[in-house]
Amino acid sequence: MSAIAMPLPDATIIARREEVAAGLRRILGDAHVIDAEDERRAYETDALTAYRAVPLAVALPSTTEEVAEVLAFLGALRVKVIPRGAGTSLSGGALPTEDAVVVGLGRMNRILSIDYDNRVARVQAGVTNINITNAVSGNGFFYAPDPSSQLACTIAGNIAMNSGGAHCLKYGVTTNNVLGLRIVLIDGTILDIGGDALDAPGLDLLGLVIGSEGQFGIVTEATVRILRGPEGARPMLMGFASAEAAGACVAAIIGSGIVPVAIEYMDRPAIKVCEAFAKAGYPLDVEALLIIEVEGSEGEIEDLIGRIRAIAAPFDPTATRVSRSEAESAAIWKGRKAAFGAMGRIADYICMDGVIPTGRLPEVLNGVAKIGERYGLAIANIFHAGDGNLHPLVLFNANDPVELHKAEDAGADILRLCVEVGGCLTGEHGVGVEKRELMVDQFDPVDLAAQMRVKSVFDPAWLLNPAKVFPLAGRPVPAA
Amino acid sequence: MSEEQAILTPGDEAELAAIIADAAAARRPLAVEGGGALRGLGRPLQAAATLSTRRLTGVTLYEPTELVVSARAGTPLAEVENLLAGERQRLAFEPPDWRALYGSDGVPTVGGVAAANLSGPRRITAGAARDSLIGLRFVDGRGEVVKNGGRVMKNVTGYDLVKFLAGSYGTLAVMSEVTFKVQPMPEVEATLVLQGLDDRRAIAALAAGLGSPYGVTGAAHVPAQNGTPARTLLRLDGFTASVDYRLGRLAEDLVDFGSAARIEAAPSAALWKSIRDLSVFASPAGVPVWRVSVRPGDGPSVAEAARKSFACRVLYDWGGGLVWIAGGDGPDAGASVIRPAARAAGGYATLARAPEPLRAANDVFDPPASALMALTRRLKDTFDPAGILNPGRMYAGV
Ligand SMILES: Cc1cc2nc3c(=O)[nH]c(=O)nc-3n(C[C@H](O)[C@H](O)[C@H](O)COP(=O)(O)OP(=O)(O)OC[C@H]3O[C@@H](n4cnc5c(N)ncnc54)[C@H](O)[C@@H]3O)c2cc1C
């Protein structure tokens, strides 16, 4: 039993399962509706694996029009809908309930057009993040937001969560890199928002939809910016004897006027596990490691690295190493990008995603360590140091229900600490189910009411991803 | 609007909330403004009183090493920019100063810039105002004080009402405090200039520059005018050695477009400021100014359509994606020519400046498709159920 309650499924809907599945089959054909229990089970969870529920059925449409028919059908029957991309959400964003139909975008994974002159690509929303970059990299272009899960996660999931990545320090997150999208509302209405231009007329519906966690509609297509990559890029490693020294070094670099493309941080437990996995040459005798990446021509890279070395010197970096080859760079990033996976090999964990003002880093890391001690749990820290987005991984044994509870409580304490120092609950993973009840720690009731009223505009009966984002108590009564 | 009408100037957020709550209860429409610098932008509206944030002033937070600044909405933009400049930082989106364009003696405020989502040439790489805006406190049309976003660089906690309110022209809520992320000022800037290109060649050159790895932060084209040859401009900034290197490489890459000259830091800064502020369009004041946002490569088609129909001057920014047209005759100020051309180019047109009767008789903002318009109205009703905040500023009834 896990700590976060899901609403009781609606028995009257479960009783109509056959009818719902039959209706979906009429729209999509037998092959694209998953009805058998053992096959539905594949959709019972996402990357927040402690929570599971087998959905009523799974619908796999292949066109926007099919999505519209499916939503109009389910909306009319008042059946709940769980939009799903690749199911890599770490916050339970794609977690179903037993009375809900999962609508998966896996079949809508085509790149529709690439326009280098206007620096945009039009894609179906089920395309994986990496496939956009792969499609344009031959011409030296890339799609900037690069979540560590980019091999698997879809642009639909990225749009729903407003996902970020290691390189968003320079290039921004999803919302800064999407120009248009097509979305289907719960009544089947198809809307085109934004377009190929850098801005759109009227209210910024694009900004509103991105990050709305699948609660406004199902996104089926998107126009994304593609950027020309730099001439070259190179990561460097710097080890420090304390979190304080590493934190002060980050502040000094940014204060000096240099904004590297990425500044990633790992603490000793994280370094050990990632090094064992990736053999990246991370130093094992330091308390904190920074991976700093700079971009440009050979000369520019040399110059920037020289400047960073000079800025870092007062903080006594113990092991500075600059990558000397493509292979070395790849290994350095492999260790970082595979960090969660590598951790998963040694223990179960829940991954936090709080953000803090970077100046509070040492204090917060101390606080996180104390929280770990209080609950008797190990915590490894991996995070985007340049923008203060922390990913403490709370390690526990999933076979021990008491430990899961403890881990969740420790995680909640960490996030409350982030809010207390002026930060927020989530920087890129979304609220989902996981942080739903913590929203009251960041927002006052009026703040939440203002947001929930927007939900009711898009989805008056609260059918899309209803059990997420907002605390279960204090919600408006959904329209009948 | 008559001169003697009341101007309400709350001194703090609570007073602001009380004024709005009273107005909502009485269903008394309010014209919302900051320092009044943008009074000429938007549809004219009928309101019993003007509500100005001009007394909600003061920087409330500035942490240079965290790249963040917060200020009350009525704080003059210049005050914030000067403070940042003291630490060699700046607002990434290069907000324009359109006082000359509108012949206004109002004071541009940080809230006004956010509410109008005003962004300058650097928008192509650094994002628009809405991309730098990371936190808001605002009072909605119910008189409720709401916060959204925050002061940290990344934040996906709840819905992004910050972006939604950026560019809503005070029709949904009145901002009381804004938080921006900021960026370091580069050591130096320089501009590469190509001469004598026609519009299409120029936009192709800009596309080549923006598609290069050299980090172009400004991409504009000023067509030939009164014997002055056309100039195509690409700006770079950063450390001196890096700018020298990249400018050289860029000139080589663009050699097919002719030989390029270099404009050094000070004149370069002055040049981009004049593009940002549309200085050349300031006079004559009565001429309509259209702001057309399109697929960059198709920008010239809009200018061609306009030139065929009426005398006009054109300025391209954002690599061709932002076309400014000064001109447009007849009772619709040229809308029947410009709007279809903008749509065909994948974008839309705003009647950014025109005498009041023209703005009353024509759509200033391109009305969205009907389903989007319906959604827009429902959202307006949600934020401002009594319909008192800048009613009709963007669209009739919104
Ligand atoms: C190992 C690992 C590393 C990760 N690293 C990062 C990282 O660096 N940065 C980061 O930001 N995230 C990261 N994540 C989290 C996750 O990958 C992102 O949230 C991602 O965007 C989810 O995409 P998805 O396709 O898997 O979506 P899903 O998990 O299937 O769904 C995510 C949310 O999107 C909604 N949704 C899905 N499709 C649609 C649609 N078509 N229309 C509307 N809503 C929809 C779902 O309902 C759900 O709420 C990581 C996850 C893992 C497991």
PDB file of N, CA and C in Angstrom, chain B residues 329-396:
ATOM      1  N   ASP B 329      -3.572  52.452 -46.523  1.00  0.00           N
ATOM      2  CA  ASP B 329      -4.531  53.534 -46.689  1.00  0.00           C
ATOM      3  C   ASP B 329      -5.962  53.029 -46.602  1.00  0.00           C
ATOM      4  N   GLY B 330      -6.875  53.925 -46.726  1.00  0.00           N
ATOM      5  CA  GLY B 330      -8.293  53.571 -46.719  1.00  0.00           C
ATOM      6  C   GLY B 330      -8.811  53.376 -45.319  1.00  0.00           C
ATOM      7  N   PRO B 331     -10.125  53.126 -45.248  1.00  0.00           N
ATOM      8  CA  PRO B 331     -10.780  53.000 -43.954  1.00  0.00           C
ATOM      9  C   PRO B 331     -10.315  51.774 -43.166  1.00  0.00           C
ATOM     10  N   ASP B 332      -9.675  50.815 -43.842  1.00  0.00           N
ATOM     11  CA  ASP B 332      -9.216  49.639 -43.095  1.00  0.00           C
ATOM     12  C   ASP B 332      -7.701  49.663 -42.885  1.00  0.00           C
ATOM     13  N   ALA B 333      -7.056  50.759 -43.205  1.00  0.00           N
ATOM     14  CA  ALA B 333      -5.609  50.924 -43.016  1.00  0.00           C
ATOM     15  C   ALA B 333      -4.793  49.856 -43.751  1.00  0.00           C
ATOM     16  N   GLY B 334      -5.404  49.273 -44.783  1.00  0.00           N
ATOM     17  CA  GLY B 334      -4.680  48.259 -45.565  1.00  0.00           C
ATOM     18  C   GLY B 334      -4.878  46.838 -45.066  1.00  0.00           C
ATOM     19  N   ALA B 335      -5.786  46.658 -44.109  1.00  0.00           N
ATOM     20  CA  ALA B 335      -5.994  45.324 -43.523  1.00  0.00           C
ATOM     21  C   ALA B 335      -6.362  44.284 -44.573  1.00  0.00           C
ATOM     22  N   SER B 336      -7.163  44.689 -45.556  1.00  0.00           N
ATOM     23  CA  SER B 336      -7.645  43.707 -46.537  1.00  0.00           C
ATOM     24  C   SER B 336      -6.499  43.176 -47.387  1.00  0.00           C
ATOM     25  N   VAL B 337      -5.398  43.880 -47.414  1.00  0.00           N
ATOM     26  CA  VAL B 337      -4.218  43.406 -48.146  1.00  0.00           C
ATOM     27  C   VAL B 337      -3.285  42.648 -47.198  1.00  0.00           C
ATOM     28  N   ILE B 338      -3.039  43.241 -46.063  1.00  0.00           N
ATOM     29  CA  ILE B 338      -1.991  42.711 -45.184  1.00  0.00           C
ATOM     30  C   ILE B 338      -2.422  41.435 -44.458  1.00  0.00           C
ATOM     31  N   ARG B 339      -3.660  41.413 -43.997  1.00  0.00           N
ATOM     32  CA  ARG B 339      -4.078  40.243 -43.205  1.00  0.00           C
ATOM     33  C   ARG B 339      -4.055  38.957 -44.023  1.00  0.00           C
ATOM     34  N   PRO B 340      -4.647  38.938 -45.228  1.00  0.00           N
ATOM     35  CA  PRO B 340      -4.572  37.688 -45.998  1.00  0.00           C
ATOM     36  C   PRO B 340      -3.128  37.313 -46.354  1.00  0.00           C
ATOM     37  N   ALA B 341      -2.305  38.313 -46.649  1.00  0.00           N
ATOM     38  CA  ALA B 341      -0.910  38.014 -46.986  1.00  0.00           C
ATOM     39  C   ALA B 341      -0.200  37.410 -45.775  1.00  0.00           C
ATOM     40  N   ALA B 342      -0.489  37.934 -44.599  1.00  0.00           N
ATOM     41  CA  ALA B 342       0.138  37.406 -43.380  1.00  0.00           C
ATOM     42  C   ALA B 342      -0.308  35.967 -43.133  1.00  0.00           C
ATOM     43  N   ARG B 343      -1.596  35.714 -43.343  1.00  0.00           N
ATOM     44  CA  ARG B 343      -2.084  34.348 -43.118  1.00  0.00           C
ATOM     45  C   ARG B 343      -1.442  33.385 -44.106  1.00  0.00           C
ATOM     46  N   ALA B 344      -1.331  33.829 -45.363  1.00  0.00           N
ATOM     47  CA  ALA B 344      -0.707  32.963 -46.373  1.00  0.00           C
ATOM     48  C   ALA B 344       0.752  32.696 -46.019  1.00  0.00           C
ATOM     49  N   ALA B 345       1.357  33.600 -45.273  1.00  0.00           N
ATOM     50  CA  ALA B 345       2.755  33.423 -44.876  1.00  0.00           C
ATOM     51  C   ALA B 345       2.858  32.712 -43.525  1.00  0.00           C
ATOM     52  N   GLY B 346       1.777  32.098 -43.094  1.00  0.00           N
ATOM     53  CA  GLY B 346       1.813  31.293 -41.878  1.00  0.00           C
ATOM     54  C   GLY B 346       1.754  32.107 -40.599  1.00  0.00           C
ATOM     55  N   GLY B 347       1.238  33.337 -40.671  1.00  0.00           N
ATOM     56  CA  GLY B 347       1.231  34.152 -39.461  1.00  0.00           C
ATOM     57  C   GLY B 347       0.022  35.057 -39.384  1.00  0.00           C
ATOM     58  N   TYR B 348       0.219  36.240 -38.853  1.00  0.00           N
ATOM     59  CA  TYR B 348      -0.892  37.139 -38.591  1.00  0.00           C
ATOM     60  C   TYR B 348      -0.368  38.563 -38.493  1.00  0.00           C
ATOM     61  N   ALA B 349      -1.289  39.514 -38.531  1.00  0.00           N
ATOM     62  CA  ALA B 349      -0.893  40.924 -38.502  1.00  0.00           C
ATOM     63  C   ALA B 349      -1.628  41.667 -37.396  1.00  0.00           C
ATOM     64  N   THR B 350      -0.913  42.579 -36.766  1.00  0.00           N
ATOM     65  CA  THR B 350      -1.486  43.440 -35.734  1.00  0.00           C
ATOM     66  C   THR B 350      -1.385  44.884 -36.206  1.00  0.00           C
ATOM     67  N   LEU B 351      -2.458  45.630 -36.052  1.00  0.00           N
ATOM     68  CA  LEU B 351      -2.412  47.057 -36.373  1.00  0.00           C
ATOM     69  C   LEU B 351      -1.802  47.763 -35.161  1.00  0.00           C
ATOM     70  N   ALA B 352      -0.461  47.824 -35.165  1.00  0.00           N
ATOM     71  CA  ALA B 352       0.252  48.229 -33.952  1.00  0.00           C
ATOM     72  C   ALA B 352       0.081  49.706 -33.637  1.00  0.00           C
ATOM     73  N   ARG B 353      -0.036  50.535 -34.696  1.00  0.00           N
ATOM     74  CA  ARG B 353      -0.263  51.958 -34.454  1.00  0.00           C
ATOM     75  C   ARG B 353      -1.221  52.478 -35.504  1.00  0.00           C
ATOM     76  N   ALA B 354      -2.185  53.239 -35.081  1.00  0.00           N
ATOM     77  CA  ALA B 354      -3.086  53.906 -36.023  1.00  0.00           C
ATOM     78  C   ALA B 354      -3.892  54.932 -35.247  1.00  0.00           C
ATOM     79  N   PRO B 355      -4.353  55.959 -35.920  1.00  0.00           N
ATOM     80  CA  PRO B 355      -5.225  56.922 -35.241  1.00  0.00           C
ATOM     81  C   PRO B 355      -6.433  56.197 -34.635  1.00  0.00           C
ATOM     82  N   GLU B 356      -6.936  56.740 -33.549  1.00  0.00           N
ATOM     83  CA  GLU B 356      -7.988  56.064 -32.790  1.00  0.00           C
ATOM     84  C   GLU B 356      -9.200  55.625 -33.634  1.00  0.00           C
ATOM     85  N   PRO B 357      -9.703  56.462 -34.534  1.00  0.00           N
ATOM     86  CA  PRO B 357     -10.872  56.018 -35.303  1.00  0.00           C
ATOM     87  C   PRO B 357     -10.592  54.752 -36.119  1.00  0.00           C
ATOM     88  N   LEU B 358      -9.383  54.621 -36.642  1.00  0.00           N
ATOM     89  CA  LEU B 358      -9.047  53.415 -37.404  1.00  0.00           C
ATOM     90  C   LEU B 358      -8.993  52.197 -36.491  1.00  0.00           C
ATOM     91  N   ARG B 359      -8.480  52.393 -35.292  1.00  0.00           N
ATOM     92  CA  ARG B 359      -8.403  51.268 -34.347  1.00  0.00           C
ATOM     93  C   ARG B 359      -9.776  50.907 -33.801  1.00  0.00           C
ATOM     94  N   ALA B 360     -10.687  51.872 -33.821  1.00  0.00           N
ATOM     95  CA  ALA B 360     -12.047  51.568 -33.367  1.00  0.00           C
ATOM     96  C   ALA B 360     -12.812  50.817 -34.458  1.00  0.00           C
ATOM     97  N   ALA B 361     -12.514  51.139 -35.700  1.00  0.00           N
ATOM     98  CA  ALA B 361     -13.292  50.578 -36.800  1.00  0.00           C
ATOM     99  C   ALA B 361     -12.749  49.236 -37.291  1.00  0.00           C
ATOM    100  N   ASN B 362     -11.501  48.916 -36.930  1.00  0.00           N
ATOM    101  CA  ASN B 362     -10.871  47.690 -37.435  1.00  0.00           C
ATOM    102  C   ASN B 362     -10.360  46.828 -36.287  1.00  0.00           C
ATOM    103  N   ASP B 363     -10.226  45.523 -36.574  1.00  0.00           N
ATOM    104  CA  ASP B 363      -9.564  44.662 -35.588  1.00  0.00           C
ATOM    105  C   ASP B 363      -8.122  45.108 -35.461  1.00  0.00           C
ATOM    106  N   VAL B 364      -7.670  45.325 -34.256  1.00  0.00           N
ATOM    107  CA  VAL B 364      -6.256  45.628 -34.036  1.00  0.00           C
ATOM    108  C   VAL B 364      -5.475  44.316 -33.994  1.00  0.00           C
ATOM    109  N   PHE B 365      -5.966  43.383 -33.195  1.00  0.00           N
ATOM    110  CA  PHE B 365      -5.364  42.051 -33.114  1.00  0.00           C
ATOM    111  C   PHE B 365      -6.131  41.135 -34.055  1.00  0.00           C
ATOM    112  N   ASP B 366      -5.401  40.293 -34.761  1.00  0.00           N
ATOM    113  CA  ASP B 366      -6.030  39.375 -35.694  1.00  0.00           C
ATOM    114  C   ASP B 366      -6.943  38.434 -34.904  1.00  0.00           C
ATOM    115  N   PRO B 367      -8.236  38.417 -35.214  1.00  0.00           N
ATOM    116  CA  PRO B 367      -9.093  37.533 -34.430  1.00  0.00           C
ATOM    117  C   PRO B 367      -8.770  36.069 -34.733  1.00  0.00           C
ATOM    118  N   PRO B 368      -8.620  35.259 -33.707  1.00  0.00           N
ATOM    119  CA  PRO B 368      -8.321  33.847 -33.944  1.00  0.00           C
ATOM    120  C   PRO B 368      -9.515  33.111 -34.544  1.00  0.00           C
ATOM    121  N   ALA B 369      -9.255  31.894 -35.035  1.00  0.00           N
ATOM    122  CA  ALA B 369     -10.322  31.058 -35.592  1.00  0.00           C
ATOM    123  C   ALA B 369     -11.420  30.877 -34.546  1.00  0.00           C
ATOM    124  N   SER B 370     -12.629  30.542 -35.008  1.00  0.00           N
ATOM    125  CA  SER B 370     -13.783  30.645 -34.114  1.00  0.00           C
ATOM    126  C   SER B 370     -13.696  29.747 -32.882  1.00  0.00           C
ATOM    127  N   ALA B 371     -13.164  28.532 -33.037  1.00  0.00           N
ATOM    128  CA  ALA B 371     -13.079  27.654 -31.862  1.00  0.00           C
ATOM    129  C   ALA B 371     -12.106  28.241 -30.838  1.00  0.00           C
ATOM    130  N   LEU B 372     -11.003  28.824 -31.324  1.00  0.00           N
ATOM    131  CA  LEU B 372     -10.039  29.444 -30.410  1.00  0.00           C
ATOM    132  C   LEU B 372     -10.639  30.685 -29.762  1.00  0.00           C
ATOM    133  N   MET B 373     -11.433  31.407 -30.545  1.00  0.00           N
ATOM    134  CA  MET B 373     -12.064  32.614 -30.011  1.00  0.00           C
ATOM    135  C   MET B 373     -13.043  32.240 -28.899  1.00  0.00           C
ATOM    136  N   ALA B 374     -13.767  31.155 -29.100  1.00  0.00           N
ATOM    137  CA  ALA B 374     -14.720  30.714 -28.076  1.00  0.00           C
ATOM    138  C   ALA B 374     -13.973  30.366 -26.788  1.00  0.00           C
ATOM    139  N   LEU B 375     -12.853  29.688 -26.943  1.00  0.00           N
ATOM    140  CA  LEU B 375     -12.038  29.333 -25.785  1.00  0.00           C
ATOM    141  C   LEU B 375     -11.496  30.600 -25.111  1.00  0.00           C
ATOM    142  N   THR B 376     -11.054  31.538 -25.937  1.00  0.00           N
ATOM    143  CA  THR B 376     -10.546  32.812 -25.424  1.00  0.00           C
ATOM    144  C   THR B 376     -11.600  33.512 -24.568  1.00  0.00           C
ATOM    145  N   ARG B 377     -12.830  33.532 -25.062  1.00  0.00           N
ATOM    146  CA  ARG B 377     -13.914  34.180 -24.306  1.00  0.00           C
ATOM    147  C   ARG B 377     -14.186  33.474 -22.985  1.00  0.00           C
ATOM    148  N   ARG B 378     -14.152  32.136 -23.022  1.00  0.00           N
ATOM    149  CA  ARG B 378     -14.413  31.404 -21.767  1.00  0.00           C
ATOM    150  C   ARG B 378     -13.299  31.671 -20.757  1.00  0.00           C
ATOM    151  N   LEU B 379     -12.073  31.769 -21.254  1.00  0.00           N
ATOM    152  CA  LEU B 379     -10.962  32.046 -20.341  1.00  0.00           C
ATOM    153  C   LEU B 379     -11.062  33.461 -19.776  1.00  0.00           C
ATOM    154  N   LYS B 380     -11.427  34.404 -20.632  1.00  0.00           N
ATOM    155  CA  LYS B 380     -11.644  35.779 -20.157  1.00  0.00           C
ATOM    156  C   LYS B 380     -12.706  35.787 -19.048  1.00  0.00           C
ATOM    157  N   ASP B 381     -13.820  35.088 -19.282  1.00  0.00           N
ATOM    158  CA  ASP B 381     -14.893  35.053 -18.282  1.00  0.00           C
ATOM    159  C   ASP B 381     -14.417  34.446 -16.968  1.00  0.00           C
ATOM    160  N   THR B 382     -13.484  33.508 -17.065  1.00  0.00           N
ATOM    161  CA  THR B 382     -12.984  32.847 -15.869  1.00  0.00           C
ATOM    162  C   THR B 382     -12.128  33.786 -15.025  1.00  0.00           C
ATOM    163  N   PHE B 383     -11.282  34.553 -15.696  1.00  0.00           N
ATOM    164  CA  PHE B 383     -10.400  35.462 -14.958  1.00  0.00           C
ATOM    165  C   PHE B 383     -11.109  36.748 -14.554  1.00  0.00           C
ATOM    166  N   ASP B 384     -12.054  37.149 -15.382  1.00  0.00           N
ATOM    167  CA  ASP B 384     -12.679  38.465 -15.185  1.00  0.00           C
ATOM    168  C   ASP B 384     -14.168  38.339 -15.449  1.00  0.00           C
ATOM    169  N   PRO B 385     -14.892  37.667 -14.521  1.00  0.00           N
ATOM    170  CA  PRO B 385     -16.300  37.353 -14.785  1.00  0.00           C
ATOM    171  C   PRO B 385     -17.168  38.594 -14.997  1.00  0.00           C
ATOM    172  N   ALA B 386     -16.815  39.710 -14.372  1.00  0.00           N
ATOM    173  CA  ALA B 386     -17.642  40.909 -14.536  1.00  0.00           C
ATOM    174  C   ALA B 386     -17.261  41.687 -15.797  1.00  0.00           C
ATOM    175  N   GLY B 387     -16.194  41.246 -16.470  1.00  0.00           N
ATOM    176  CA  GLY B 387     -15.797  41.913 -17.706  1.00  0.00           C
ATOM    177  C   GLY B 387     -15.369  43.360 -17.500  1.00  0.00           C
ATOM    178  N   ILE B 388     -14.598  43.606 -16.439  1.00  0.00           N
ATOM    179  CA  ILE B 388     -14.240  44.992 -16.113  1.00  0.00           C
ATOM    180  C   ILE B 388     -12.811  45.372 -16.485  1.00  0.00           C
ATOM    181  N   LEU B 389     -11.963  44.376 -16.780  1.00  0.00           N
ATOM    182  CA  LEU B 389     -10.553  44.697 -17.008  1.00  0.00           C
ATOM    183  C   LEU B 389     -10.289  44.931 -18.495  1.00  0.00           C
ATOM    184  N   ASN B 390      -9.983  46.164 -18.834  1.00  0.00           N
ATOM    185  CA  ASN B 390      -9.674  46.520 -20.219  1.00  0.00           C
ATOM    186  C   ASN B 390     -10.634  45.885 -21.222  1.00  0.00           C
ATOM    187  N   PRO B 391     -11.936  45.983 -20.985  1.00  0.00           N
ATOM    188  CA  PRO B 391     -12.857  45.293 -21.895  1.00  0.00           C
ATOM    189  C   PRO B 391     -12.709  45.830 -23.311  1.00  0.00           C
ATOM    190  N   GLY B 392     -12.564  44.918 -24.255  1.00  0.00           N
ATOM    191  CA  GLY B 392     -12.464  45.321 -25.656  1.00  0.00           C
ATOM    192  C   GLY B 392     -11.091  45.764 -26.092  1.00  0.00           C
ATOM    193  N   ARG B 393     -10.116  45.757 -25.216  1.00  0.00           N
ATOM    194  CA  ARG B 393      -8.776  46.198 -25.617  1.00  0.00           C
ATOM    195  C   ARG B 393      -8.198  45.281 -26.697  1.00  0.00           C
ATOM    196  N   MET B 394      -8.404  43.972 -26.534  1.00  0.00           N
ATOM    197  CA  MET B 394      -7.887  43.037 -27.534  1.00  0.00           C
ATOM    198  C   MET B 394      -8.932  42.724 -28.599  1.00  0.00           C
ATOM    199  N   TYR B 395     -10.107  42.296 -28.154  1.00  0.00           N
ATOM    200  CA  TYR B 395     -11.195  41.976 -29.085  1.00  0.00           C
ATOM    201  C   TYR B 395     -12.481  42.530 -28.492  1.00  0.00           C
ATOM    202  N   ALA B 396     -13.434  42.801 -29.357  1.00  0.00           N
ATOM    203  CA  ALA B 396     -14.720  43.255 -28.854  1.00  0.00           C
ATOM    204  C   ALA B 396     -15.244  42.194 -27.889  1.00  0.00           C
TER     205      ALA B 396
END
